[in-house]
Amino acid sequence: MPPSDTETPPESGRAPAAQTPSRSGGGDDREVIITCRDVTVRFGSKTILENLSMDVRRGEILGFVGASGTGKSVLLRTILGLNAKQSGTIEVFGIDYERASDEERLAVEQRWGVLFQQGALFSSLTVLENIQVPMREYLDISPKLMGELARLKIDLVGLAADAADKYPSELSGGMIKRAALARALALDPDIVFLDEPTSGLDPIGAADFDDLVMTLRDTLGLTVYQVTHDLDSLFRACDRIAVLGQKRVLVEGDIQTMLDSDDPWVRSYFHGKRARSIVTDEAEPADDVRPKAERSADGEA
């Protein structure tokens, strides 16, 4: 018998909203929900990732950064099972996705949402229909309830109600990103993967999107895995940062860890002209954001 139009939304199975993580680097005892160990990925004879290890913790916004072409999106797609790996293990919610049964995979897939680069909305579907795609794939609910849930997601990401009937070609860049985020939230996931979510947005639109992500993390208890080049996002929104280089994670930690790092690429990235302007704006007057080695040379650390 098909579900009635008065049915209530299915339980998402999400744990209660997590306490907002500390920006100071504390809270390392939080549950690890994604574990990568010794992961190697090759395309033909070209090795993209080699013996890479990292963790993602519940309730954090993790910024994943690295030079273009280092494999940030490759790792994201490998975690999602879209790319094959040659060796190593990846566990999501304690389940090895590669070796999981069909039932286990289905359960894991319903606990994550993905915002791909450029939004990746289906051009022939309206915003409402795009958001309903995961619901049609995974949920057994009536069309009426599906529509109601999709409109709730539209409101949740700050889009106007009339955006529901618009096609992607009728949306601005910022609206496309918000619509894609609404689709990523369609199944009430525990974790969302964001691939360059602020790319192509003006500074105001990018800052608004960062604020939205932080608000959703705090109110829904989300974990956020964010691939980004956006320095503002890394400074403002991310609790922890992982830097990819030389086919592995070079450095991981909070923003101060990045500023203290002696790795040449990390120093160049987080102490370049653009980064210095952000640090000047964000830091308190008494703060010294130079690398630890420089502060030590002056007898300050």
PDB file of C-alpha atoms in Angstrom:
ATOM      1  CA  MET A   1       0.000   0.000   0.000  1.00  0.00           C
ATOM      2  CA  PRO A   2       1.486   3.421  -0.895  1.00  0.00           C
ATOM      3  CA  PRO A   3       2.163   5.784   1.988  1.00  0.00           C
ATOM      4  CA  SER A   4      -0.613   8.230   2.835  1.00  0.00           C
ATOM      5  CA  ASP A   5      -0.269  11.958   2.286  1.00  0.00           C
ATOM      6  CA  THR A   6      -0.518  12.522   6.028  1.00  0.00           C
ATOM      7  CA  GLU A   7       2.496  10.414   6.893  1.00  0.00           C
ATOM      8  CA  THR A   8       5.311  11.891   8.947  1.00  0.00           C
ATOM      9  CA  PRO A   9       8.893  12.197   7.658  1.00  0.00           C
ATOM     10  CA  PRO A  10      11.072   9.141   8.272  1.00  0.00           C
ATOM     11  CA  GLU A  11      13.599   9.218  11.074  1.00  0.00           C
ATOM     12  CA  SER A  12      16.984  10.328   9.826  1.00  0.00           C
ATOM     13  CA  GLY A  13      18.907   8.245  12.367  1.00  0.00           C
ATOM     14  CA  ARG A  14      21.238  11.153  13.061  1.00  0.00           C
ATOM     15  CA  ALA A  15      22.757  11.466  16.486  1.00  0.00           C
ATOM     16  CA  PRO A  16      21.822  14.534  18.552  1.00  0.00           C
ATOM     17  CA  ALA A  17      23.427  17.777  17.433  1.00  0.00           C
ATOM     18  CA  ALA A  18      27.084  17.801  18.352  1.00  0.00           C
ATOM     19  CA  GLN A  19      28.584  20.485  20.523  1.00  0.00           C
ATOM     20  CA  THR A  20      30.370  23.099  18.441  1.00  0.00           C
ATOM     21  CA  PRO A  21      34.030  22.054  18.270  1.00  0.00           C
ATOM     22  CA  SER A  22      36.693  24.295  19.735  1.00  0.00           C
ATOM     23  CA  ARG A  23      38.689  26.399  17.275  1.00  0.00           C
ATOM     24  CA  SER A  24      41.701  26.009  19.540  1.00  0.00           C
ATOM     25  CA  GLY A  25      42.454  22.480  18.417  1.00  0.00           C
ATOM     26  CA  GLY A  26      40.974  20.816  21.478  1.00  0.00           C
ATOM     27  CA  GLY A  27      38.339  18.119  21.440  1.00  0.00           C
ATOM     28  CA  ASP A  28      40.544  15.451  19.868  1.00  0.00           C
ATOM     29  CA  ASP A  29      38.521  12.853  21.748  1.00  0.00           C
ATOM     30  CA  ARG A  30      35.541  13.376  19.410  1.00  0.00           C
ATOM     31  CA  GLU A  31      34.381  10.308  17.524  1.00  0.00           C
ATOM     32  CA  VAL A  32      36.268   9.598  14.303  1.00  0.00           C
ATOM     33  CA  ILE A  33      33.704   8.949  11.576  1.00  0.00           C
ATOM     34  CA  ILE A  34      36.032   8.666   8.564  1.00  0.00           C
ATOM     35  CA  THR A  35      39.349   6.859   8.734  1.00  0.00           C
ATOM     36  CA  CYS A  36      41.831   6.646   5.845  1.00  0.00           C
ATOM     37  CA  ARG A  37      44.901   4.489   6.330  1.00  0.00           C
ATOM     38  CA  ASP A  38      47.760   4.033   3.829  1.00  0.00           C
ATOM     39  CA  VAL A  39      45.515   4.870   0.855  1.00  0.00           C
ATOM     40  CA  THR A  40      47.142   4.695  -2.585  1.00  0.00           C
ATOM     41  CA  VAL A  41      45.347   5.739  -5.781  1.00  0.00           C
ATOM     42  CA  ARG A  42      46.776   5.481  -9.294  1.00  0.00           C
ATOM     43  CA  PHE A  43      45.432   6.287 -12.735  1.00  0.00           C
ATOM     44  CA  GLY A  44      47.417   4.129 -15.106  1.00  0.00           C
ATOM     45  CA  SER A  45      51.083   4.590 -14.239  1.00  0.00           C
ATOM     46  CA  LYS A  46      50.506   7.927 -12.486  1.00  0.00           C
ATOM     47  CA  THR A  47      50.288   7.798  -8.695  1.00  0.00           C
ATOM     48  CA  ILE A  48      48.006  10.497  -7.280  1.00  0.00           C
ATOM     49  CA  LEU A  49      47.882   9.471  -3.595  1.00  0.00           C
ATOM     50  CA  GLU A  50      50.392   7.237  -1.842  1.00  0.00           C
ATOM     51  CA  ASN A  51      50.101   5.809   1.670  1.00  0.00           C
ATOM     52  CA  LEU A  52      47.822   8.665   2.713  1.00  0.00           C
ATOM     53  CA  SER A  53      46.328   8.571   6.220  1.00  0.00           C
ATOM     54  CA  MET A  54      43.868  10.973   7.848  1.00  0.00           C
ATOM     55  CA  ASP A  55      40.782  11.139  10.088  1.00  0.00           C
ATOM     56  CA  VAL A  56      37.568  13.164  10.043  1.00  0.00           C
ATOM     57  CA  ARG A  57      35.914  13.796  13.422  1.00  0.00           C
ATOM     58  CA  ARG A  58      32.251  14.149  14.218  1.00  0.00           C
ATOM     59  CA  GLY A  59      30.949  17.710  14.347  1.00  0.00           C
ATOM     60  CA  GLU A  60      33.950  19.448  12.815  1.00  0.00           C
ATOM     61  CA  ILE A  61      34.351  21.520   9.677  1.00  0.00           C
ATOM     62  CA  LEU A  62      37.479  20.101   8.073  1.00  0.00           C
ATOM     63  CA  GLY A  63      39.082  22.198   5.357  1.00  0.00           C
ATOM     64  CA  PHE A  64      41.066  20.176   2.849  1.00  0.00           C
ATOM     65  CA  VAL A  65      43.582  22.250   0.918  1.00  0.00           C
ATOM     66  CA  GLY A  66      46.495  21.756  -1.438  1.00  0.00           C
ATOM     67  CA  ALA A  67      47.952  22.947  -4.706  1.00  0.00           C
ATOM     68  CA  SER A  68      45.891  22.402  -7.858  1.00  0.00           C
ATOM     69  CA  GLY A  69      46.239  18.868  -9.184  1.00  0.00           C
ATOM     70  CA  THR A  70      47.447  17.316  -5.925  1.00  0.00           C
ATOM     71  CA  GLY A  71      44.445  15.006  -5.631  1.00  0.00           C
ATOM     72  CA  LYS A  72      42.022  16.706  -3.254  1.00  0.00           C
ATOM     73  CA  SER A  73      38.954  15.861  -5.319  1.00  0.00           C
ATOM     74  CA  VAL A  74      40.420  12.424  -6.090  1.00  0.00           C
ATOM     75  CA  LEU A  75      40.537  11.636  -2.379  1.00  0.00           C
ATOM     76  CA  LEU A  76      36.977  12.875  -1.892  1.00  0.00           C
ATOM     77  CA  ARG A  77      35.724  10.705  -4.759  1.00  0.00           C
ATOM     78  CA  THR A  78      37.710   7.739  -3.419  1.00  0.00           C
ATOM     79  CA  ILE A  79      36.077   8.085   0.000  1.00  0.00           C
ATOM     80  CA  LEU A  80      32.706   8.127  -1.773  1.00  0.00           C
ATOM     81  CA  GLY A  81      33.567   4.937  -3.672  1.00  0.00           C
ATOM     82  CA  LEU A  82      33.608   6.700  -7.053  1.00  0.00           C
ATOM     83  CA  ASN A  83      37.332   6.069  -7.612  1.00  0.00           C
ATOM     84  CA  ALA A  84      39.085   2.764  -7.019  1.00  0.00           C
ATOM     85  CA  LYS A  85      42.110   2.613  -4.745  1.00  0.00           C
ATOM     86  CA  GLN A  86      45.051   0.289  -5.193  1.00  0.00           C
ATOM     87  CA  SER A  87      45.749  -0.252  -1.504  1.00  0.00           C
ATOM     88  CA  GLY A  88      44.879   0.930   1.980  1.00  0.00           C
ATOM     89  CA  THR A  89      41.590   1.083   3.874  1.00  0.00           C
ATOM     90  CA  ILE A  90      38.817   3.666   4.161  1.00  0.00           C
ATOM     91  CA  GLU A  91      36.168   3.309   6.831  1.00  0.00           C
ATOM     92  CA  VAL A  92      33.067   5.503   7.036  1.00  0.00           C
ATOM     93  CA  PHE A  93      31.001   5.221  10.227  1.00  0.00           C
ATOM     94  CA  GLY A  94      33.126   2.186  11.083  1.00  0.00           C
ATOM     95  CA  ILE A  95      32.301   0.387   7.819  1.00  0.00           C
ATOM     96  CA  ASP A  96      34.836  -0.505   5.128  1.00  0.00           C
ATOM     97  CA  TYR A  97      32.774   0.730   2.170  1.00  0.00           C
ATOM     98  CA  GLU A  98      34.744  -1.282  -0.377  1.00  0.00           C
ATOM     99  CA  ARG A  99      34.029  -4.576   1.417  1.00  0.00           C
ATOM    100  CA  ALA A 100      30.560  -3.692   2.694  1.00  0.00           C
ATOM    101  CA  SER A 101      27.432  -5.597   1.767  1.00  0.00           C
ATOM    102  CA  ASP A 102      24.778  -3.928  -0.381  1.00  0.00           C
ATOM    103  CA  GLU A 103      22.697  -3.264   2.720  1.00  0.00           C
ATOM    104  CA  GLU A 104      25.644  -1.674   4.557  1.00  0.00           C
ATOM    105  CA  ARG A 105      26.480   0.500   1.567  1.00  0.00           C
ATOM    106  CA  LEU A 106      22.897   1.661   1.303  1.00  0.00           C
ATOM    107  CA  ALA A 107      22.903   2.610   4.976  1.00  0.00           C
ATOM    108  CA  VAL A 108      26.161   4.571   4.619  1.00  0.00           C
ATOM    109  CA  GLU A 109      25.034   6.380   1.458  1.00  0.00           C
ATOM    110  CA  GLN A 110      21.940   7.657   3.242  1.00  0.00           C
ATOM    111  CA  ARG A 111      24.136   9.230   5.918  1.00  0.00           C
ATOM    112  CA  TRP A 112      26.173  11.446   3.583  1.00  0.00           C
ATOM    113  CA  GLY A 113      25.379  14.245   1.162  1.00  0.00           C
ATOM    114  CA  VAL A 114      27.594  15.679  -1.568  1.00  0.00           C
ATOM    115  CA  LEU A 115      27.934  19.088  -3.191  1.00  0.00           C
ATOM    116  CA  PHE A 116      30.075  18.569  -6.293  1.00  0.00           C
ATOM    117  CA  GLN A 117      32.066  21.282  -8.051  1.00  0.00           C
ATOM    118  CA  GLN A 118      29.871  23.820  -9.851  1.00  0.00           C
ATOM    119  CA  GLY A 119      26.824  22.328  -8.120  1.00  0.00           C
ATOM    120  CA  ALA A 120      26.291  19.556 -10.714  1.00  0.00           C
ATOM    121  CA  LEU A 121      22.522  20.146 -10.829  1.00  0.00           C
ATOM    122  CA  PHE A 122      20.557  18.340 -13.521  1.00  0.00           C
ATOM    123  CA  SER A 123      19.862  21.042 -16.108  1.00  0.00           C
ATOM    124  CA  SER A 124      16.543  19.528 -17.225  1.00  0.00           C
ATOM    125  CA  LEU A 125      15.108  19.429 -13.697  1.00  0.00           C
ATOM    126  CA  THR A 126      13.811  22.254 -11.548  1.00  0.00           C
ATOM    127  CA  VAL A 127      15.407  23.019  -8.186  1.00  0.00           C
ATOM    128  CA  LEU A 128      12.599  21.137  -6.444  1.00  0.00           C
ATOM    129  CA  GLU A 129      13.044  18.110  -8.716  1.00  0.00           C
ATOM    130  CA  ASN A 130      16.833  18.150  -8.214  1.00  0.00           C
ATOM    131  CA  ILE A 131      16.406  18.032  -4.443  1.00  0.00           C
ATOM    132  CA  GLN A 132      13.958  15.152  -4.783  1.00  0.00           C
ATOM    133  CA  VAL A 133      16.430  12.960  -6.715  1.00  0.00           C
ATOM    134  CA  PRO A 134      18.035  11.379  -3.591  1.00  0.00           C
ATOM    135  CA  MET A 135      14.592  11.003  -2.017  1.00  0.00           C
ATOM    136  CA  ARG A 136      13.315   9.065  -5.017  1.00  0.00           C
ATOM    137  CA  GLU A 137      16.420   6.894  -4.937  1.00  0.00           C
ATOM    138  CA  TYR A 138      16.403   6.005  -1.243  1.00  0.00           C
ATOM    139  CA  LEU A 139      13.054   6.818   0.385  1.00  0.00           C
ATOM    140  CA  ASP A 140       9.637   5.211   0.058  1.00  0.00           C
ATOM    141  CA  ILE A 141       7.407   8.235   0.637  1.00  0.00           C
ATOM    142  CA  SER A 142       4.516   9.855  -1.174  1.00  0.00           C
ATOM    143  CA  PRO A 143       5.017  12.565  -3.823  1.00  0.00           C
ATOM    144  CA  LYS A 144       3.239  15.071  -1.591  1.00  0.00           C
ATOM    145  CA  LEU A 145       5.555  14.476   1.364  1.00  0.00           C
ATOM    146  CA  MET A 146       8.556  14.478  -0.964  1.00  0.00           C
ATOM    147  CA  GLY A 147       7.546  17.906  -2.207  1.00  0.00           C
ATOM    148  CA  GLU A 148       7.050  19.211   1.313  1.00  0.00           C
ATOM    149  CA  LEU A 149      10.453  17.944   2.430  1.00  0.00           C
ATOM    150  CA  ALA A 150      12.154  19.426  -0.642  1.00  0.00           C
ATOM    151  CA  ARG A 151      10.597  22.836   0.067  1.00  0.00           C
ATOM    152  CA  LEU A 152      11.846  22.616   3.645  1.00  0.00           C
ATOM    153  CA  LYS A 153      15.386  22.110   2.341  1.00  0.00           C
ATOM    154  CA  ILE A 154      14.999  25.102   0.020  1.00  0.00           C
ATOM    155  CA  ASP A 155      14.047  27.253   2.988  1.00  0.00           C
ATOM    156  CA  LEU A 156      16.834  25.736   5.118  1.00  0.00           C
ATOM    157  CA  VAL A 157      19.563  26.957   2.745  1.00  0.00           C
ATOM    158  CA  GLY A 158      18.105  30.443   2.473  1.00  0.00           C
ATOM    159  CA  LEU A 159      16.561  30.302  -0.997  1.00  0.00           C
ATOM    160  CA  ALA A 160      13.285  32.039  -1.744  1.00  0.00           C
ATOM    161  CA  ALA A 161      10.250  29.774  -2.094  1.00  0.00           C
ATOM    162  CA  ASP A 162       9.852  30.640  -5.794  1.00  0.00           C
ATOM    163  CA  ALA A 163      13.293  29.145  -6.518  1.00  0.00           C
ATOM    164  CA  ALA A 164      11.653  25.713  -6.329  1.00  0.00           C
ATOM    165  CA  ASP A 165      10.232  25.980  -9.837  1.00  0.00           C
ATOM    166  CA  LYS A 166      13.308  27.512 -11.473  1.00  0.00           C
ATOM    167  CA  TYR A 167      15.757  25.626 -13.673  1.00  0.00           C
ATOM    168  CA  PRO A 168      19.537  25.817 -13.071  1.00  0.00           C
ATOM    169  CA  SER A 169      19.949  28.109 -16.092  1.00  0.00           C
ATOM    170  CA  GLU A 170      17.724  30.644 -14.330  1.00  0.00           C
ATOM    171  CA  LEU A 171      19.824  30.749 -11.155  1.00  0.00           C
ATOM    172  CA  SER A 172      22.791  32.884 -10.158  1.00  0.00           C
ATOM    173  CA  GLY A 173      26.053  31.218  -9.117  1.00  0.00           C
ATOM    174  CA  GLY A 174      25.244  31.617  -5.441  1.00  0.00           C
ATOM    175  CA  MET A 175      21.740  30.223  -5.902  1.00  0.00           C
ATOM    176  CA  ILE A 176      23.151  27.184  -7.714  1.00  0.00           C
ATOM    177  CA  LYS A 177      25.483  26.453  -4.780  1.00  0.00           C
ATOM    178  CA  ARG A 178      22.617  26.779  -2.284  1.00  0.00           C
ATOM    179  CA  ALA A 179      20.337  24.568  -4.374  1.00  0.00           C
ATOM    180  CA  ALA A 180      23.088  21.958  -4.621  1.00  0.00           C
ATOM    181  CA  LEU A 181      23.569  22.155  -0.850  1.00  0.00           C
ATOM    182  CA  ALA A 182      19.813  21.661  -0.368  1.00  0.00           C
ATOM    183  CA  ARG A 183      20.071  18.490  -2.469  1.00  0.00           C
ATOM    184  CA  ALA A 184      23.055  17.343  -0.377  1.00  0.00           C
ATOM    185  CA  LEU A 185      20.860  17.764   2.722  1.00  0.00           C
ATOM    186  CA  ALA A 186      17.882  15.929   1.198  1.00  0.00           C
ATOM    187  CA  LEU A 187      18.314  12.777   3.304  1.00  0.00           C
ATOM    188  CA  ASP A 188      19.238  14.535   6.565  1.00  0.00           C
ATOM    189  CA  PRO A 189      22.853  13.304   6.413  1.00  0.00           C
ATOM    190  CA  ASP A 190      25.383  13.110   9.222  1.00  0.00           C
ATOM    191  CA  ILE A 191      28.201  14.407   7.009  1.00  0.00           C
ATOM    192  CA  VAL A 192      28.288  16.610   3.925  1.00  0.00           C
ATOM    193  CA  PHE A 193      31.134  16.700   1.403  1.00  0.00           C
ATOM    194  CA  LEU A 194      31.618  20.093  -0.231  1.00  0.00           C
ATOM    195  CA  ASP A 195      33.916  20.309  -3.263  1.00  0.00           C
ATOM    196  CA  GLU A 196      35.016  23.930  -3.803  1.00  0.00           C
ATOM    197  CA  PRO A 197      31.686  25.332  -2.545  1.00  0.00           C
ATOM    198  CA  THR A 198      32.677  29.009  -2.738  1.00  0.00           C
ATOM    199  CA  SER A 199      34.522  28.802  -6.061  1.00  0.00           C
ATOM    200  CA  GLY A 200      33.186  31.391  -8.497  1.00  0.00           C
ATOM    201  CA  LEU A 201      31.319  33.359  -5.843  1.00  0.00           C
ATOM    202  CA  ASP A 202      31.982  37.011  -5.079  1.00  0.00           C
ATOM    203  CA  PRO A 203      33.463  37.757  -1.624  1.00  0.00           C
ATOM    204  CA  ILE A 204      30.090  38.639  -0.111  1.00  0.00           C
ATOM    205  CA  GLY A 205      28.419  35.533  -1.530  1.00  0.00           C
ATOM    206  CA  ALA A 206      31.309  33.348  -0.365  1.00  0.00           C
ATOM    207  CA  ALA A 207      31.153  34.789   3.158  1.00  0.00           C
ATOM    208  CA  ASP A 208      27.378  34.251   3.260  1.00  0.00           C
ATOM    209  CA  PHE A 209      27.882  30.629   2.188  1.00  0.00           C
ATOM    210  CA  ASP A 210      30.490  30.119   4.920  1.00  0.00           C
ATOM    211  CA  ASP A 211      28.033  31.519   7.472  1.00  0.00           C
ATOM    212  CA  LEU A 212      25.339  29.154   6.189  1.00  0.00           C
ATOM    213  CA  VAL A 213      27.625  26.121   6.502  1.00  0.00           C
ATOM    214  CA  MET A 214      28.616  27.074  10.050  1.00  0.00           C
ATOM    215  CA  THR A 215      24.988  27.624  11.030  1.00  0.00           C
ATOM    216  CA  LEU A 216      23.939  24.262   9.603  1.00  0.00           C
ATOM    217  CA  ARG A 217      26.805  22.535  11.419  1.00  0.00           C
ATOM    218  CA  ASP A 218      25.784  24.112  14.709  1.00  0.00           C
ATOM    219  CA  THR A 219      22.025  23.571  14.382  1.00  0.00           C
ATOM    220  CA  LEU A 220      21.962  20.148  12.699  1.00  0.00           C
ATOM    221  CA  GLY A 221      25.082  18.612  14.225  1.00  0.00           C
ATOM    222  CA  LEU A 222      26.642  18.112  10.800  1.00  0.00           C
ATOM    223  CA  THR A 223      30.182  17.106  10.056  1.00  0.00           C
ATOM    224  CA  VAL A 224      31.587  19.003   7.061  1.00  0.00           C
ATOM    225  CA  TYR A 225      34.409  17.827   4.781  1.00  0.00           C
ATOM    226  CA  GLN A 226      35.249  20.814   2.607  1.00  0.00           C
ATOM    227  CA  VAL A 227      37.721  20.881  -0.288  1.00  0.00           C
ATOM    228  CA  THR A 228      38.625  24.529  -0.810  1.00  0.00           C
ATOM    229  CA  HIS A 229      41.205  27.057  -1.982  1.00  0.00           C
ATOM    230  CA  ASP A 230      39.364  29.873  -0.238  1.00  0.00           C
ATOM    231  CA  LEU A 231      41.638  31.386   2.409  1.00  0.00           C
ATOM    232  CA  ASP A 232      38.751  33.267   3.999  1.00  0.00           C
ATOM    233  CA  SER A 233      36.876  29.995   4.480  1.00  0.00           C
ATOM    234  CA  LEU A 234      39.931  28.339   5.999  1.00  0.00           C
ATOM    235  CA  PHE A 235      40.441  31.183   8.475  1.00  0.00           C
ATOM    236  CA  ARG A 236      36.781  31.845   9.306  1.00  0.00           C
ATOM    237  CA  ALA A 237      34.893  28.591   9.037  1.00  0.00           C
ATOM    238  CA  CYS A 238      37.206  25.607   9.440  1.00  0.00           C
ATOM    239  CA  ASP A 239      37.905  24.039  12.833  1.00  0.00           C
ATOM    240  CA  ARG A 240      40.731  21.958  11.416  1.00  0.00           C
ATOM    241  CA  ILE A 241      42.717  21.962   8.177  1.00  0.00           C
ATOM    242  CA  ALA A 242      44.489  19.164   6.318  1.00  0.00           C
ATOM    243  CA  VAL A 243      47.089  20.042   3.684  1.00  0.00           C
ATOM    244  CA  LEU A 244      47.619  17.625   0.798  1.00  0.00           C
ATOM    245  CA  GLY A 245      51.006  17.531  -0.925  1.00  0.00           C
ATOM    246  CA  GLN A 246      53.578  15.026  -2.103  1.00  0.00           C
ATOM    247  CA  LYS A 247      50.693  12.513  -2.459  1.00  0.00           C
ATOM    248  CA  ARG A 248      49.874  12.537   1.263  1.00  0.00           C
ATOM    249  CA  VAL A 249      48.679  14.744   4.103  1.00  0.00           C
ATOM    250  CA  LEU A 250      51.612  17.012   4.959  1.00  0.00           C
ATOM    251  CA  VAL A 251      50.152  18.922   7.909  1.00  0.00           C
ATOM    252  CA  GLU A 252      46.870  18.836   9.803  1.00  0.00           C
ATOM    253  CA  GLY A 253      45.592  20.916  12.668  1.00  0.00           C
ATOM    254  CA  ASP A 254      43.961  24.246  13.440  1.00  0.00           C
ATOM    255  CA  ILE A 255      44.835  27.541  11.757  1.00  0.00           C
ATOM    256  CA  GLN A 256      47.620  28.278  14.228  1.00  0.00           C
ATOM    257  CA  THR A 257      49.210  24.939  13.331  1.00  0.00           C
ATOM    258  CA  MET A 258      49.209  26.067   9.692  1.00  0.00           C
ATOM    259  CA  LEU A 259      50.767  29.411  10.618  1.00  0.00           C
ATOM    260  CA  ASP A 260      53.465  27.668  12.683  1.00  0.00           C
ATOM    261  CA  SER A 261      54.327  25.082  10.012  1.00  0.00           C
ATOM    262  CA  ASP A 262      57.820  25.133   8.495  1.00  0.00           C
ATOM    263  CA  ASP A 263      56.735  23.286   5.342  1.00  0.00           C
ATOM    264  CA  PRO A 264      57.631  25.567   2.383  1.00  0.00           C
ATOM    265  CA  TRP A 265      54.294  25.223   0.561  1.00  0.00           C
ATOM    266  CA  VAL A 266      52.255  25.664   3.729  1.00  0.00           C
ATOM    267  CA  ARG A 267      54.246  28.765   4.678  1.00  0.00           C
ATOM    268  CA  SER A 268      53.850  30.211   1.210  1.00  0.00           C
ATOM    269  CA  TYR A 269      50.103  29.569   1.238  1.00  0.00           C
ATOM    270  CA  PHE A 270      49.294  30.755   4.751  1.00  0.00           C
ATOM    271  CA  HIS A 271      51.822  33.621   4.852  1.00  0.00           C
ATOM    272  CA  GLY A 272      51.392  34.971   1.314  1.00  0.00           C
ATOM    273  CA  LYS A 273      50.084  38.470   0.608  1.00  0.00           C
ATOM    274  CA  ARG A 274      46.444  37.380   0.558  1.00  0.00           C
ATOM    275  CA  ALA A 275      46.793  35.397   3.766  1.00  0.00           C
ATOM    276  CA  ARG A 276      48.560  38.271   5.549  1.00  0.00           C
ATOM    277  CA  SER A 277      45.700  40.617   4.746  1.00  0.00           C
ATOM    278  CA  ILE A 278      43.232  38.139   6.272  1.00  0.00           C
ATOM    279  CA  VAL A 279      45.391  37.623   9.357  1.00  0.00           C
ATOM    280  CA  THR A 280      45.649  41.380   9.838  1.00  0.00           C
ATOM    281  CA  ASP A 281      41.873  41.701   9.708  1.00  0.00           C
ATOM    282  CA  GLU A 282      41.122  38.676  11.902  1.00  0.00           C
ATOM    283  CA  ALA A 283      43.833  38.748  14.569  1.00  0.00           C
ATOM    284  CA  GLU A 284      43.599  40.669  17.820  1.00  0.00           C
ATOM    285  CA  PRO A 285      46.227  43.442  18.125  1.00  0.00           C
ATOM    286  CA  ALA A 286      48.207  41.453  20.710  1.00  0.00           C
ATOM    287  CA  ASP A 287      48.359  38.308  18.594  1.00  0.00           C
ATOM    288  CA  ASP A 288      51.600  37.346  16.870  1.00  0.00           C
ATOM    289  CA  VAL A 289      50.763  35.128  13.906  1.00  0.00           C
ATOM    290  CA  ARG A 290      54.298  34.618  12.647  1.00  0.00           C
ATOM    291  CA  PRO A 291      55.613  31.041  12.407  1.00  0.00           C
ATOM    292  CA  LYS A 292      56.751  29.599  15.721  1.00  0.00           C
ATOM    293  CA  ALA A 293      60.385  29.502  14.578  1.00  0.00           C
ATOM    294  CA  GLU A 294      60.400  33.261  13.946  1.00  0.00           C
ATOM    295  CA  ARG A 295      58.787  34.000  17.318  1.00  0.00           C
ATOM    296  CA  SER A 296      61.371  31.752  19.021  1.00  0.00           C
ATOM    297  CA  ALA A 297      64.206  33.647  17.345  1.00  0.00           C
ATOM    298  CA  ASP A 298      62.941  36.827  18.993  1.00  0.00           C
ATOM    299  CA  GLY A 299      62.689  35.107  22.364  1.00  0.00           C
ATOM    300  CA  GLU A 300      58.875  35.287  22.348  1.00  0.00           C
ATOM    301  CA  ALA A 301      58.082  31.571  22.409  1.00  0.00           C
TER     302      ALA A 301
END
